[in-house]
Amino acid sequence: MCGIVGYIGTKTATDVLISGLEKLEYRGYDSAGLATIWEDKIHCIRAKGKLYNLKEKLTGQETPAPIGIGHTRWATHGKPEEYNAHPHLDAAGRVAVVQNGIIENYRELREELKTKGYEFVSDTDTEVIPHLIADLLSSGEPKKSSSGSPFLEAVRQAVNKLQGAFAIAVICADHPNELIVARQQAPISIGLGQGEFLCASDTPALISHTQAVVTLENGEMARLTHLGVEVYDFAGDRLNKVPRILNWSPALVEKQVFKHFMLKEIHEQPSVIRSCLETYLNPEWDEKNLSLISPIKLKLSESFWENIEQVSILACGTSWHAGLIGKYLLEQLADLPTNVQYASETRYAPSPLRPNTLIIGVTQSGETADTLAALAMEQQRRAGKPKNYAAKLLGITNRTESSIANVVHQVIDIRAGIEIGVAATKTFVSQVMAFYFLALDVAWRRKTLPLERIENIINGLRQLPAQIELILATQDEYIEELAREFNDTQDFIFLGRGINFPIALEGALKLKEISYIHAEGYPAGEMKHGPIALLDDKVPVVAIAMPGSVYEKVLSNAQEAKARDARLIGVMPSSEAALEIFDDFLAVPEVDELLSPIVTVIPLQLLAYHIAAHRGLDVDQPRNLAKSVTVE
């Protein structure tokens, strides 16, 4: 959600900023802008809509400025209009600021600044920041900090007046060789290049320039100059930070042979699952020591599992769907009562406190504001309670360096690599894989499954990458052709039962997100309790019917839909039933019902993708959506 890029070095800043913002387009945005310093002036250009609009406005106005900041904005305060786009400037045009997050006390600050004669030209909360910094600089209050920079000191004093969650980058025409960044509850990192230094709200904007990165923590700020980077806390004390080295290659943020990042990421799922299997399956677990060594190597401490009696999963969106599958696995394999809650709701209506509870936060980015806040709330409300009520917090994330690592006690890395498409695909399957590993590990510890059953499940997990490759090889072209028939469709229904009900929800969500078709997922047995009234020959029904405990029931529910003239699409292995009952079917391999979500979700991802692509929509950056929702 929103994107920040800053640069100081020897290159033309505009080129670096535009390239960096392009790498952050996946975060979702509705306007863009940049500001550079050249010939003692700030040059600020902003545009509504996509980056190509900004690039058009830049034509003929480029400068060789070696310092600048850029931003892609996802509207919170104020409509997505150019006058609300970032960067925002002070009245004299000497200070420019870009911001992610929300300044909660901006109204009070705005009124205070108005009494001093400052005029505001936007509806945003951000605009108070450049006025505040300019006011501090003009008052002569900022004394030189330990860095010798009155600009840094003015920004430091300003951020201490701000309340809320924010990350900012600031430049000033009177201090043309300094770029100041600050963080409070919103991510920002600094890239250490060769003769150049960058900042960005996410690391894909940095990896084309450097793999050495310093991540700021809450309450930290940094001063970037041509000579290096200095990090301070909000009290002004100098900090020592050790860079980390990214193991990502620039190729990860390129589409390669694919038309869209989403399609590329769908095709990356076999390799992602292989990476998970290599990381978390214990090669020392075999028939000779089945009862001595855990089959899974999650590296979670033994004490973490002491006396756990129940699990609470907190998540949003696609991660919530993964959590529903996690609930099924933890209950059916490990005999652990589990509930799954929307993080955004549990913050305001939390479940009653229960002892010996493991709390799991699921967020692919590690920065989802509602999930982080819900986890922090759980920790706070358990503080001071008896020992058996103490918070045990586990995070499942794709970004182990993100904010969630500072909130939870243990982290499971889903190892999906950078996901650019806003609609989650490979991160969903890797989150589900994390729950398989977690449930198997707990089942082994609690002795709730025969060892032979654990071994059968593990053998089935090992087959999944090849089975997904088979689906992609045999179904992609067929689904692409099928998708052409739904160009004018306005509604879809997805049905599933048992462990595949969450896949019906996920299939519907994918279609809604990128094609803008209204779609709903239901437990197949619930159709006759109301939703069946929606059905006619204009409403296709997708039914997930995998052999297993609910197979015949799903087929029966599907026939109820067919009797109402709905076009029926099956997701199932090829069979006589598939040919007899379904108008179309998306064939998947026959697998253990417990493992079927990993294969049934693939054709639904492809169906959503191809319908949206045929409609000519922006698949990777659907309207109104952001990859990482970092505000409430």
XYZ file of C-alpha atoms in Angstrom:
632
model
C 0.000 0.000 0.000
C 1.688 3.171 -1.289
C 5.327 3.119 -2.306
C 8.312 5.262 -1.323
C 11.620 5.511 -3.166
C 14.468 7.914 -2.383
C 17.894 8.344 -3.977
C 21.147 10.218 -3.469
C 24.192 9.409 -5.570
C 25.833 10.154 -8.893
C 23.095 9.048 -11.296
C 20.110 11.010 -12.535
C 17.670 10.671 -9.652
C 14.568 10.836 -11.851
C 15.543 7.675 -13.727
C 16.285 5.784 -10.519
C 13.055 6.943 -8.872
C 10.830 5.999 -11.801
C 12.495 2.585 -12.060
C 12.067 2.031 -8.344
C 8.420 3.085 -8.377
C 7.773 0.659 -11.223
C 9.095 -2.128 -8.986
C 6.565 -1.056 -6.328
C 3.519 -0.787 -8.588
C 2.290 -4.123 -7.229
C 1.573 -2.409 -3.890
C -1.412 -0.642 -5.447
C -1.762 3.090 -6.107
C -3.914 5.736 -7.771
C -1.465 8.640 -8.242
C 2.278 9.170 -8.377
C 4.882 11.894 -8.127
C 8.486 12.768 -7.498
C 10.589 15.691 -6.297
C 14.254 16.428 -6.997
C 16.639 19.218 -6.031
C 18.426 21.058 -8.820
C 19.897 24.567 -8.981
C 18.731 25.428 -5.473
C 15.088 24.526 -6.193
C 12.761 21.605 -5.604
C 11.261 20.358 -8.844
C 8.032 18.478 -8.056
C 5.884 16.724 -10.659
C 2.759 14.720 -9.829
C 0.070 12.940 -11.820
C -3.209 11.171 -11.207
C -3.433 7.532 -12.254
C -0.668 5.216 -13.379
C 3.050 5.878 -13.691
C 2.866 6.351 -17.447
C 0.909 9.548 -16.774
C 3.741 10.793 -14.579
C 6.333 9.816 -17.186
C 4.417 11.757 -19.853
C 4.431 14.871 -17.655
C 8.163 14.448 -17.064
C 8.952 14.605 -20.780
C 10.984 17.720 -21.395
C 11.161 18.579 -17.687
C 13.903 16.192 -16.621
C 16.875 17.518 -14.670
C 20.237 15.845 -13.921
C 19.511 16.165 -10.190
C 21.373 13.497 -8.174
C 18.904 13.508 -5.259
C 15.162 12.989 -5.036
C 12.152 11.216 -3.576
C 9.235 9.486 -5.309
C 5.892 8.055 -4.296
C 2.939 6.010 -5.485
C -0.174 6.848 -3.445
C -3.127 4.678 -2.464
C -5.742 7.155 -1.298
C -6.716 7.259 2.371
C -7.247 10.922 3.309
C -8.539 12.759 0.257
C -9.641 11.650 -3.198
C -7.148 10.220 -5.699
C -6.569 13.579 -7.405
C -3.320 15.248 -8.437
C -3.543 17.882 -5.688
C -3.545 15.047 -3.118
C -0.665 13.161 -4.739
C 2.751 13.059 -3.100
C 5.289 14.626 -2.683
C 3.786 17.433 -0.614
C 5.639 20.728 -0.213
C 5.694 23.529 2.314
C 4.348 26.948 1.298
C 7.746 28.179 0.098
C 8.421 25.019 -1.892
C 11.653 24.344 0.022
C 10.699 21.104 1.800
C 9.238 18.007 0.087
C 7.835 14.953 1.879
C 6.489 11.553 0.853
C 4.667 9.428 3.403
C 3.134 5.990 3.847
C 0.655 5.398 6.660
C -1.703 7.688 8.530
C -1.000 10.668 10.792
C -3.745 10.333 13.380
C -3.323 13.792 14.940
C -3.074 15.689 11.655
C -6.217 17.725 12.358
C -4.766 19.190 15.540
C -1.437 19.898 13.818
C -3.216 21.417 10.842
C -5.192 23.821 13.035
C -2.062 24.761 14.958
C -0.184 25.511 11.739
C -3.125 27.476 10.316
C -2.994 29.808 13.314
C 0.600 30.540 12.283
C -0.508 31.500 8.790
C 0.176 28.258 6.913
C -2.248 27.471 4.085
C -3.141 23.967 2.976
C -3.849 22.986 -0.613
C -4.638 19.273 -0.225
C -7.023 17.080 1.759
C -4.255 14.805 3.001
C -2.825 14.167 6.425
C 0.673 14.246 4.903
C 0.720 17.964 4.114
C 1.148 18.889 7.784
C 4.647 17.338 7.743
C 6.451 19.688 5.302
C 4.792 22.704 6.948
C 5.838 21.449 10.367
C 9.452 20.890 9.269
C 9.575 24.265 7.503
C 8.182 25.954 10.607
C 10.849 24.370 12.793
C 13.618 25.337 10.357
C 12.413 28.938 10.024
C 12.026 29.385 13.790
C 15.679 28.675 14.349
C 14.745 26.129 17.044
C 16.629 23.147 15.613
C 20.157 23.187 16.880
C 22.728 21.058 15.176
C 22.336 17.456 16.187
C 25.272 15.131 16.832
C 25.442 14.780 13.049
C 25.870 18.543 12.658
C 22.646 18.753 10.617
C 19.894 21.252 11.518
C 17.758 19.597 8.810
C 17.967 16.214 10.551
C 17.165 17.886 13.866
C 14.102 19.626 12.405
C 12.790 16.343 11.020
C 13.500 14.635 14.340
C 11.508 17.231 16.244
C 8.713 17.028 13.690
C 8.315 13.229 13.849
C 8.139 13.423 17.620
C 5.003 15.524 17.192
C 3.355 12.963 14.905
C 0.986 10.271 16.139
C 0.062 7.236 14.082
C 1.777 4.801 11.762
C 4.082 6.344 9.188
C 7.200 6.101 7.081
C 8.523 9.317 5.526
C 11.293 10.516 3.241
C 12.182 14.215 3.187
C 14.393 16.518 1.111
C 15.046 20.255 1.530
C 16.358 22.727 -1.052
C 18.394 24.466 1.666
C 20.129 21.155 2.448
C 20.582 19.683 -1.042
C 22.998 16.929 -0.011
C 20.783 15.248 2.600
C 17.856 12.861 2.407
C 16.133 12.094 5.728
C 13.927 9.043 6.340
C 11.984 8.005 9.446
C 9.868 5.059 10.479
C 7.077 4.491 12.978
C 4.910 1.394 12.422
C 5.329 1.446 8.624
C 8.182 -0.254 6.763
C 11.142 1.455 5.135
C 14.605 0.159 4.265
C 17.877 1.716 3.122
C 20.015 0.318 0.322
C 23.784 0.695 0.488
C 25.104 0.913 -3.063
C 28.415 1.775 -4.693
C 28.647 5.554 -4.384
C 24.874 5.799 -3.989
C 22.288 5.294 -1.267
C 18.600 4.593 -1.590
C 15.526 4.177 0.560
C 12.337 2.296 -0.260
C 9.209 1.032 1.410
C 9.936 -2.440 0.001
C 13.126 -4.102 -1.110
C 12.198 -4.918 -4.754
C 12.944 -1.235 -5.487
C 16.487 -1.703 -4.161
C 17.753 -4.977 -5.571
C 18.669 -3.569 -9.000
C 21.205 -1.352 -7.200
C 22.366 -3.324 -4.174
C 21.785 -6.385 -2.043
C 23.083 -4.722 1.153
C 20.112 -3.372 3.091
C 19.517 -1.755 6.473
C 15.941 -1.987 7.740
C 14.816 0.769 10.078
C 12.868 -0.247 13.174
C 10.071 1.711 14.821
C 11.262 4.998 16.262
C 14.344 5.166 14.019
C 15.430 7.655 11.377
C 18.376 7.970 9.017
C 20.350 10.669 7.227
C 21.550 9.737 3.751
C 24.335 11.817 2.173
C 26.826 11.270 -0.636
C 29.269 10.037 2.014
C 27.128 7.424 3.713
C 24.237 6.663 6.052
C 23.783 7.637 9.689
C 21.000 6.085 11.797
C 19.475 7.676 14.908
C 16.567 7.048 17.218
C 13.834 9.633 17.690
C 15.653 10.889 20.791
C 18.618 11.850 18.574
C 21.028 9.157 19.753
C 23.297 7.597 17.120
C 22.709 3.881 16.458
C 24.859 1.139 14.988
C 23.008 -0.965 12.415
C 24.367 -4.067 10.686
C 23.306 -4.462 7.021
C 21.743 -7.694 5.871
C 22.333 -9.204 2.456
C 19.315 -9.973 0.292
C 19.419 -13.329 -1.453
C 17.131 -12.131 -4.234
C 18.150 -11.615 -7.807
C 16.873 -8.744 -9.997
C 15.364 -11.417 -12.283
C 12.761 -12.125 -9.585
C 11.069 -8.810 -10.303
C 10.956 -9.326 -14.092
C 8.096 -10.975 -16.012
C 10.468 -13.036 -18.176
C 8.401 -14.880 -20.843
C 5.045 -14.266 -19.176
C 2.513 -11.582 -20.070
C 1.747 -10.827 -16.426
C 3.429 -11.348 -13.075
C 0.379 -13.254 -11.842
C 0.737 -15.875 -14.561
C 4.471 -16.117 -13.872
C 3.783 -16.646 -10.186
C 1.148 -19.306 -10.860
C 3.784 -21.190 -12.848
C 6.365 -20.730 -10.077
C 4.297 -22.729 -7.589
C 5.940 -26.118 -8.197
C 9.387 -24.652 -7.455
C 8.043 -22.807 -4.403
C 6.625 -26.034 -2.968
C 9.904 -27.841 -3.686
C 11.742 -25.143 -1.758
C 9.360 -25.603 1.187
C 9.791 -29.378 1.107
C 13.583 -29.137 0.996
C 13.559 -26.685 3.892
C 11.083 -28.290 6.253
C 11.040 -32.052 5.648
C 13.574 -33.758 7.904
C 15.779 -36.106 5.807
C 16.809 -37.970 8.978
C 13.251 -39.138 9.597
C 12.925 -42.703 8.286
C 11.550 -46.060 9.250
C 14.474 -46.771 11.606
C 13.797 -43.861 13.928
C 10.218 -42.866 13.202
C 9.407 -42.289 16.850
C 12.619 -40.491 17.822
C 13.094 -37.607 15.392
C 10.402 -35.210 14.226
C 9.504 -35.517 10.522
C 9.452 -31.711 10.295
C 12.264 -29.262 11.050
C 10.496 -25.995 11.812
C 13.154 -25.030 14.381
C 10.485 -24.091 16.923
C 11.613 -24.462 20.520
C 10.379 -27.393 22.615
C 9.082 -25.040 25.311
C 6.910 -23.345 22.695
C 4.646 -26.398 22.605
C 4.315 -27.006 26.333
C 0.695 -27.424 27.426
C -0.814 -26.008 24.213
C -4.521 -26.838 24.292
C -5.937 -24.690 21.510
C -4.986 -22.461 18.598
C -6.247 -19.073 17.442
C -5.400 -17.965 13.886
C -5.501 -14.260 12.956
C -5.387 -13.199 9.310
C -6.985 -11.146 6.518
C -8.007 -11.890 2.935
C -6.255 -14.788 1.220
C -4.238 -15.444 4.378
C -7.550 -15.977 6.197
C -8.462 -18.661 3.666
C -5.109 -20.346 4.282
C -5.919 -20.143 7.992
C -9.208 -22.002 7.411
C -7.262 -24.863 5.857
C -4.848 -24.636 8.774
C -7.794 -25.028 11.164
C -8.902 -28.191 9.360
C -5.384 -29.663 9.490
C -4.687 -28.787 13.117
C -8.015 -30.196 14.241
C -8.082 -33.314 12.085
C -4.397 -34.250 12.324
C -3.255 -32.838 15.656
C -6.559 -32.881 17.563
C -6.119 -29.211 18.526
C -9.283 -27.070 18.740
C -8.684 -24.100 16.433
C -10.535 -20.931 15.548
C -9.823 -18.560 12.671
C -10.620 -14.887 13.060
C -10.466 -11.867 10.809
C -7.726 -9.765 12.368
C -9.649 -6.590 11.551
C -12.640 -7.828 13.568
C -10.937 -9.493 16.512
C -9.274 -6.196 17.437
C -12.679 -4.865 18.448
C -14.400 -8.064 19.567
C -11.671 -10.416 20.828
C -12.465 -13.934 21.949
C -12.563 -14.602 25.689
C -9.122 -15.248 27.127
C -8.302 -18.931 27.332
C -5.199 -20.484 28.875
C -2.571 -22.455 26.948
C -3.423 -20.878 23.602
C -1.097 -20.693 20.612
C -1.839 -17.545 18.572
C -0.817 -17.616 14.901
C -0.658 -14.485 12.755
C -0.655 -15.131 8.994
C 0.478 -12.305 6.677
C 2.454 -12.748 3.482
C 4.049 -9.298 3.739
C 4.565 -9.322 7.500
C 3.253 -5.739 7.470
C -0.546 -6.163 7.444
C -1.655 -3.504 9.918
C -4.734 -5.298 11.244
C -2.873 -8.567 11.813
C 0.041 -6.869 13.563
C -2.329 -4.874 15.766
C -4.364 -7.964 16.656
C -1.200 -9.851 17.640
C 0.022 -6.916 19.729
C -3.376 -6.727 21.417
C -3.218 -10.411 22.317
C 0.206 -9.914 23.871
C -0.942 -6.865 25.806
C -4.148 -8.326 27.210
C -2.325 -11.452 28.384
C 0.417 -9.495 30.145
C 0.252 -9.856 33.918
C -2.023 -12.890 33.734
C -1.080 -16.288 35.233
C 1.701 -18.111 33.419
C -0.630 -20.440 31.543
C -2.300 -17.378 29.956
C 0.983 -15.954 28.647
C 0.991 -15.125 24.946
C 2.656 -17.644 22.641
C 2.783 -15.934 19.269
C 3.746 -17.560 15.978
C 4.004 -15.777 12.616
C 3.616 -17.327 9.161
C 5.042 -14.909 6.600
C 6.925 -14.501 3.355
C 9.072 -11.690 4.776
C 10.932 -12.776 7.887
C 12.664 -9.382 8.147
C 9.319 -7.567 8.346
C 7.468 -6.077 11.311
C 5.813 -9.328 12.325
C 9.213 -10.680 13.387
C 9.308 -8.002 16.089
C 5.852 -8.935 17.387
C 5.857 -12.750 17.538
C 8.136 -15.196 19.331
C 8.700 -17.581 16.407
C 8.376 -17.240 12.624
C 7.770 -19.771 9.867
C 9.213 -18.546 6.548
C 6.959 -19.647 3.668
C 9.845 -19.170 1.203
C 7.748 -18.027 -1.758
C 10.124 -15.322 -2.975
C 8.939 -11.924 -4.162
C 5.307 -11.903 -5.255
C 4.543 -8.929 -7.496
C 0.953 -9.653 -8.548
C -1.525 -8.096 -6.124
C -3.712 -11.218 -6.203
C -1.866 -13.785 -4.083
C -1.152 -17.137 -5.727
C 2.176 -18.710 -4.803
C 2.123 -17.158 -1.338
C -1.258 -18.790 -0.689
C -0.038 -22.291 -1.502
C 3.138 -21.771 0.515
C 1.090 -20.549 3.506
C -0.979 -23.720 3.222
C 2.228 -25.761 3.035
C 3.348 -24.112 6.278
C 0.161 -25.332 7.936
C 0.776 -28.891 6.669
C 4.219 -28.824 8.247
C 2.929 -27.296 11.453
C 0.054 -29.777 11.802
C 2.298 -32.760 11.095
C 4.880 -31.590 13.604
C 2.240 -31.116 16.310
C 0.572 -34.432 15.424
C 3.926 -36.193 15.855
C 4.548 -34.457 19.189
C 1.055 -35.210 20.491
C 1.019 -38.743 19.039
C -2.396 -38.139 17.444
C -1.574 -39.886 14.149
C -0.084 -43.296 13.381
C 3.449 -42.911 12.100
C 2.459 -44.721 8.913
C -0.190 -42.073 8.236
C 2.348 -39.298 8.755
C 4.656 -41.017 6.289
C 1.839 -41.354 3.729
C 1.034 -37.642 3.989
C 4.693 -36.692 3.596
C 5.014 -38.917 0.527
C 1.913 -37.219 -0.888
C 3.383 -33.771 -0.233
C 6.496 -34.765 -2.180
C 4.342 -35.536 -5.235
C 2.616 -32.154 -5.313
C 5.140 -30.187 -7.429
C 4.953 -32.710 -10.283
C 1.163 -32.846 -10.022
C 0.901 -29.047 -10.291
C 3.227 -29.117 -13.304
C 0.858 -31.626 -14.897
C -2.124 -29.329 -14.330
C -0.265 -26.359 -15.816
C 0.848 -28.397 -18.830
C -2.565 -29.931 -19.606
C -5.092 -27.353 -18.427
C -3.689 -23.875 -19.040
C -4.601 -23.648 -22.738
C -7.955 -25.332 -22.175
C -8.852 -22.906 -19.385
C -7.725 -19.977 -21.527
C -10.196 -21.007 -24.235
C -12.952 -21.696 -21.707
C -12.447 -18.267 -20.144
C -13.462 -16.561 -23.415
C -17.019 -17.761 -22.829
C -17.400 -15.668 -19.664
C -16.612 -12.212 -21.017
C -20.153 -11.027 -20.296
C -20.772 -13.025 -17.134
C -21.684 -10.944 -14.093
C -21.954 -13.545 -11.322
C -20.178 -16.761 -10.333
C -20.808 -19.260 -7.542
C -18.050 -21.509 -6.123
C -18.894 -24.601 -4.064
C -16.723 -26.787 -1.858
C -17.025 -28.972 1.221
C -14.686 -29.968 4.017
C -11.088 -28.999 3.395
C -12.036 -27.601 -0.032
C -14.609 -25.091 1.216
C -11.775 -22.538 1.787
C -10.695 -23.170 -1.829
C -14.204 -22.199 -2.987
C -13.772 -18.948 -1.032
C -10.306 -18.404 -2.485
C -11.470 -19.123 -6.047
C -14.267 -16.588 -5.668
C -11.906 -14.004 -4.183
C -9.400 -14.367 -7.027
C -12.135 -13.857 -9.608
C -13.510 -10.802 -7.786
C -10.088 -9.245 -7.305
C -8.897 -9.223 -10.891
C -11.944 -9.614 -13.165
C -14.413 -7.494 -11.119
C -17.050 -10.213 -11.548
C -19.260 -10.701 -8.519
C -18.423 -14.131 -7.112
C -19.272 -15.958 -3.908
C -17.977 -19.111 -2.298
C -20.296 -21.359 -0.292
C -20.171 -24.691 1.514
C -21.841 -26.905 -1.091
C -24.400 -28.201 1.418
C -25.545 -24.649 2.161
C -26.724 -23.900 -1.380
C -30.237 -25.145 -0.723
C -30.490 -22.944 2.380
C -30.822 -19.737 0.399
C -28.183 -19.111 -2.288
C -29.842 -21.521 -4.707
C -32.341 -18.713 -5.356
C -29.587 -16.904 -7.271
C -29.190 -19.616 -9.881
C -30.268 -19.499 -13.503
C -28.622 -20.038 -16.868
C -26.591 -16.829 -16.493
C -24.827 -17.875 -13.279
C -22.019 -20.431 -13.710
C -21.362 -22.707 -10.729
C -17.885 -24.087 -10.039
C -17.941 -27.183 -7.836
C -14.827 -28.705 -6.280
C -15.457 -32.449 -6.156
C -12.456 -34.443 -5.008
C -12.708 -38.159 -4.169
C -12.970 -38.641 -0.432
C -15.373 -38.293 2.450
C -17.636 -35.659 0.864
C -17.296 -36.599 -2.816
C -20.806 -37.998 -3.343
C -22.319 -35.153 -1.330
C -20.671 -32.521 -3.547
C -21.863 -34.297 -6.695
C -25.391 -34.285 -5.304
C -25.158 -30.574 -4.474
C -23.818 -29.897 -7.974
C -26.783 -31.648 -9.545
C -29.112 -29.422 -7.531
C -27.449 -26.443 -9.230
C -27.660 -28.069 -12.648
C -31.380 -28.647 -12.183
C -31.741 -24.840 -11.975
C -30.109 -24.446 -15.431
C -26.769 -23.219 -14.044
C -23.733 -23.927 -16.187
C -21.771 -26.412 -14.112
C -17.963 -26.465 -14.016
C -16.232 -29.226 -12.069
C -12.795 -29.224 -10.509
C -12.019 -32.912 -10.136
C -10.116 -35.869 -11.590
C -11.333 -37.128 -14.933
C -14.137 -39.657 -14.451
C -17.496 -40.779 -15.805
C -19.198 -38.567 -13.242
C -17.244 -35.588 -14.538
C -18.470 -36.224 -18.072
C -22.068 -36.953 -17.085
C -22.750 -34.202 -14.549
C -20.571 -31.230 -15.539
C -20.819 -29.034 -18.598
C -17.088 -28.368 -18.305
C -14.498 -29.782 -15.962
C -11.032 -28.659 -14.985
C -9.089 -31.857 -14.549
C -6.705 -32.333 -11.624
C -4.805 -35.433 -10.503
C -6.421 -37.718 -7.952
C -4.696 -37.112 -4.628
C -5.319 -37.802 -0.964
C -8.327 -35.663 -0.016
C -6.258 -34.099 2.765
C -3.779 -32.741 0.186
C -6.322 -31.759 -2.456
C -6.457 -27.981 -1.752
C -2.990 -27.543 -3.230
C -4.102 -29.000 -6.567
C -7.694 -27.715 -6.701
C -6.679 -24.078 -6.269
C -4.449 -24.100 -9.392
C -7.197 -24.270 -12.068
C -9.206 -21.657 -10.168
C -6.227 -19.299 -10.236
C -5.877 -19.908 -13.987
C -9.611 -19.395 -14.573
C -9.595 -16.053 -12.767
C -6.422 -14.979 -14.562
C -7.612 -15.834 -18.079
C -11.081 -14.302 -17.617
C -9.483 -11.039 -16.463
C -6.855 -11.126 -19.214
C -9.498 -11.691 -21.922
C -11.386 -8.706 -20.578
C -8.267 -6.584 -21.057
C -7.994 -5.722 -17.379
C -4.915 -4.801 -15.379
C -4.345 -8.250 -13.889
C -1.306 -7.393 -11.775
C -2.654 -4.112 -10.418
C -6.430 -4.412 -10.014
C -8.314 -1.272 -9.143
C -8.626 -0.150 -5.530
C -6.396 -2.949 -4.218
C -2.975 -2.927 -2.574
C -0.559 -5.802 -2.138
C 0.264 -4.984 1.450
C -2.449 -3.280 3.503
C -0.391 -1.275 5.974
C -3.204 0.968 7.257
C -6.366 0.080 9.142
